[in-house]
Amino acid sequence: MYDYTEKRRSIRDLMEYAVPEGWMEEAEDLLDIYRNDAIALELLHEFYSYLPEAGSDWVREIRLIGRRQGMFLLAAVTPVNSYVYLVSSEGIEFQGILAEGLWDRDILDFFGYGSRDTFREQSRSAERFGIYEPLDSDRDICPGCHAATGELHELGCPVELCPWCGGQLVYCSCRYDQLGAESLSSEEDIIRFEEILDRRGRIPYSPEQRPAYPDEGPGVLIE
Ligand SMILES: [Zn+2]
Ligand SMILES: [Zn+2]
């Protein structure tokens, strides 16, 4: 389970050091917008851990450069510069300064930029990209693995539905039936299960699969 409270506390500690005098309130407002968004919290944590000197810089906004299959290319925009990060539930990688462009060929390809020049052409300023919306408000993103509507879940995502029984794939027993095994213990079992699953056809993410939280219910009508 991702510990949001702990992460926010840790970011706030780092901010005490990094944020220039007089800007703490604004910096905290941004943290508050993303309080339940593991992707943005990861970015803020990374930024404040490594980039600013004491009292020198703060993240004013986060913009979305690209998003695909649970991978987010984000810009941390500060009064000084815009910094690019590649973030997923698996981790975060700093990619450099936006105006200098991306260097990593694989990342450029993955997000559909033909070349480094194309990227630089299209990203002259961070304002060209939309504000990154917190994930907990975006129904088109799987809350478990951050796949977008129509994309396949990451294998092991608790939101993925089982194509045999319609239950939650990580909890139902279909995998044992399909493999004819008592347990899934080895890497080979998992690979073999993934093959059987692909043949059957996996169920991509769609917003109806979102778990219903108690506070999203119809509520009690008081007359
Ligand atoms: Zn998912
Ligand atoms: Zn099942």
XYZ file of C-alpha atoms and ligand atoms in Angstrom:
225
model
C 0.000 0.000 0.000
C 1.321 3.440 -0.926
C 1.698 5.605 2.152
C 0.447 9.026 1.060
C 0.675 10.614 4.481
C 4.289 9.595 4.936
C 5.203 10.700 1.419
C 3.595 14.120 1.917
C 5.374 14.578 5.238
C 8.673 13.759 3.627
C 8.050 16.197 0.754
C 7.069 18.927 3.199
C 10.339 18.426 5.089
C 12.308 18.747 1.868
C 10.304 21.840 0.917
C 11.283 23.557 4.166
C 14.809 23.508 2.843
C 14.247 24.212 -0.838
C 11.377 26.666 -1.198
C 12.425 30.333 -1.232
C 11.239 32.643 1.490
C 7.636 33.761 1.012
C 6.588 30.995 -1.388
C 5.916 28.158 1.027
C 2.162 28.636 0.970
C 1.954 28.377 -2.827
C 4.266 25.377 -2.836
C 2.056 23.675 -0.267
C -1.080 24.451 -2.282
C 0.354 22.443 -5.148
C 1.207 19.572 -2.845
C -2.369 19.674 -1.641
C -3.776 19.401 -5.181
C -1.840 16.169 -5.666
C -2.204 14.833 -2.128
C -3.659 11.507 -3.321
C -1.750 11.152 -6.550
C 1.215 8.800 -6.221
C 2.672 9.856 -9.594
C 2.791 13.574 -8.766
C 3.980 12.915 -5.209
C 6.833 10.847 -6.620
C 7.761 13.749 -8.890
C 7.657 16.339 -6.105
C 9.682 14.094 -3.843
C 12.312 13.561 -6.529
C 12.469 17.247 -7.419
C 12.857 18.466 -3.861
C 15.342 15.716 -3.019
C 17.821 16.581 -5.725
C 17.358 19.822 -7.597
C 17.110 22.996 -5.589
C 19.805 24.566 -3.499
C 18.621 25.868 -0.154
C 15.806 28.388 -0.546
C 16.195 28.576 -4.293
C 13.343 26.964 -6.222
C 9.870 25.473 -6.005
C 7.390 23.652 -8.245
C 4.654 26.018 -9.388
C 2.772 23.559 -11.569
C 3.003 20.130 -13.141
C 2.265 19.711 -16.826
C 1.558 16.561 -18.796
C 3.776 16.107 -21.840
C 2.671 12.559 -22.603
C 0.954 9.568 -21.093
C 0.938 5.993 -22.313
C 0.436 2.623 -20.662
C 0.942 3.868 -17.162
C 4.038 5.894 -18.086
C 3.844 9.645 -17.595
C 6.142 12.219 -19.101
C 5.741 15.234 -16.851
C 7.212 18.689 -16.573
C 7.844 20.211 -13.160
C 7.511 23.916 -13.874
C 9.324 26.300 -11.534
C 9.976 30.037 -11.746
C 13.482 29.119 -12.895
C 12.987 26.310 -15.402
C 10.939 23.289 -16.502
C 12.260 19.860 -15.619
C 11.187 16.653 -17.324
C 10.508 13.408 -15.485
C 9.416 9.978 -16.608
C 7.183 8.542 -13.900
C 5.224 5.311 -13.449
C 4.139 3.213 -10.507
C 7.484 1.443 -10.971
C 9.628 4.493 -10.355
C 10.882 7.839 -11.596
C 13.680 9.047 -13.840
C 14.853 12.615 -14.300
C 15.167 13.413 -18.011
C 16.669 16.868 -17.967
C 15.561 20.387 -18.790
C 12.550 20.728 -21.090
C 14.072 23.363 -23.363
C 17.067 21.116 -24.007
C 14.880 18.287 -25.224
C 14.876 14.583 -24.529
C 17.948 12.496 -25.173
C 16.624 9.015 -24.712
C 15.700 7.476 -28.083
C 13.424 4.830 -26.536
C 11.426 7.425 -24.639
C 11.076 9.643 -27.710
C 9.811 6.639 -29.692
C 7.513 5.495 -26.917
C 5.750 8.859 -26.790
C 5.621 9.197 -30.568
C 8.264 11.842 -31.205
C 10.167 11.097 -34.390
C 13.353 12.720 -33.172
C 14.910 14.928 -30.558
C 14.364 17.906 -32.840
C 10.652 17.159 -33.189
C 10.380 17.080 -29.440
C 12.231 20.362 -29.021
C 10.130 21.915 -31.734
C 6.916 20.935 -29.939
C 8.008 21.717 -26.423
C 9.541 25.163 -26.628
C 7.603 26.169 -23.562
C 5.872 24.117 -20.879
C 2.686 26.153 -21.393
C 2.058 24.189 -24.574
C 1.138 21.210 -22.446
C -1.978 20.879 -20.329
C -1.909 20.879 -16.557
C -1.501 17.380 -15.189
C -4.796 16.468 -13.509
C -4.582 14.500 -10.269
C -5.250 10.843 -10.981
C -7.878 10.364 -8.344
C -10.162 12.670 -10.319
C -9.495 11.161 -13.723
C -11.870 8.315 -14.457
C -9.994 7.430 -17.618
C -7.021 6.223 -15.621
C -6.912 2.928 -13.773
C -6.344 3.744 -10.110
C -4.348 0.537 -9.716
C -1.804 0.592 -12.523
C -2.545 3.895 -14.336
C -3.486 2.282 -17.648
C -5.757 4.575 -19.664
C -9.216 3.555 -20.870
C -8.790 0.900 -23.562
C -5.269 -0.034 -22.523
C -4.345 -3.322 -20.892
C -3.653 -3.330 -17.173
C -0.249 -4.135 -15.881
C -0.345 -7.846 -15.043
C -1.087 -8.099 -11.338
C -3.181 -4.927 -11.179
C -6.020 -5.548 -8.701
C -8.524 -3.731 -10.933
C -8.084 -6.098 -13.899
C -11.077 -8.352 -14.469
C -10.768 -12.054 -15.178
C -11.857 -12.981 -18.745
C -13.118 -16.378 -17.512
C -15.198 -15.564 -14.442
C -15.503 -11.781 -14.492
C -14.080 -11.457 -10.991
C -10.857 -9.765 -9.958
C -8.069 -11.552 -11.761
C -5.623 -11.353 -8.872
C -8.079 -12.978 -6.475
C -10.143 -15.552 -8.399
C -8.930 -19.124 -8.804
C -9.135 -19.296 -12.602
C -5.367 -19.094 -13.012
C -4.968 -22.433 -11.176
C -7.706 -24.063 -13.270
C -6.159 -22.752 -16.475
C -2.674 -23.910 -15.585
C -3.847 -27.112 -13.975
C -1.611 -26.295 -11.040
C -2.069 -25.809 -7.317
C -0.051 -22.643 -7.191
C 1.788 -20.165 -9.373
C 5.263 -20.359 -7.993
C 7.816 -19.972 -10.740
C 8.548 -17.290 -13.291
C 7.683 -19.883 -15.969
C 4.212 -20.397 -14.476
C 3.565 -16.676 -14.681
C 4.821 -16.440 -18.260
C 2.720 -19.459 -19.248
C -0.328 -17.967 -17.544
C 0.190 -14.683 -19.371
C 0.223 -16.584 -22.678
C -3.015 -18.406 -21.878
C -4.504 -15.117 -20.771
C -3.485 -13.341 -23.981
C -4.997 -16.139 -26.049
C -8.242 -15.853 -24.155
C -8.174 -12.068 -24.565
C -7.563 -9.729 -21.647
C -10.096 -7.129 -20.576
C -8.659 -3.626 -20.969
C -9.301 -0.901 -18.449
C -12.576 0.963 -18.574
C -14.006 3.421 -16.028
C -16.796 1.040 -14.865
C -14.093 -1.140 -13.334
C -13.177 1.519 -10.808
C -13.702 0.289 -7.299
C -16.649 1.949 -5.651
C -15.462 3.804 -2.612
C -17.948 4.248 0.206
C -18.023 8.004 -0.248
C -19.020 7.640 -3.890
C -22.264 5.890 -2.997
C -25.670 7.485 -3.339
C -25.580 8.463 0.324
C -28.422 8.483 2.753
C -31.350 10.718 2.060
C -32.609 12.477 5.139
C -36.200 13.584 4.867
Zn -5.042 -1.482 -13.753
Zn -11.562 -15.807 -12.770
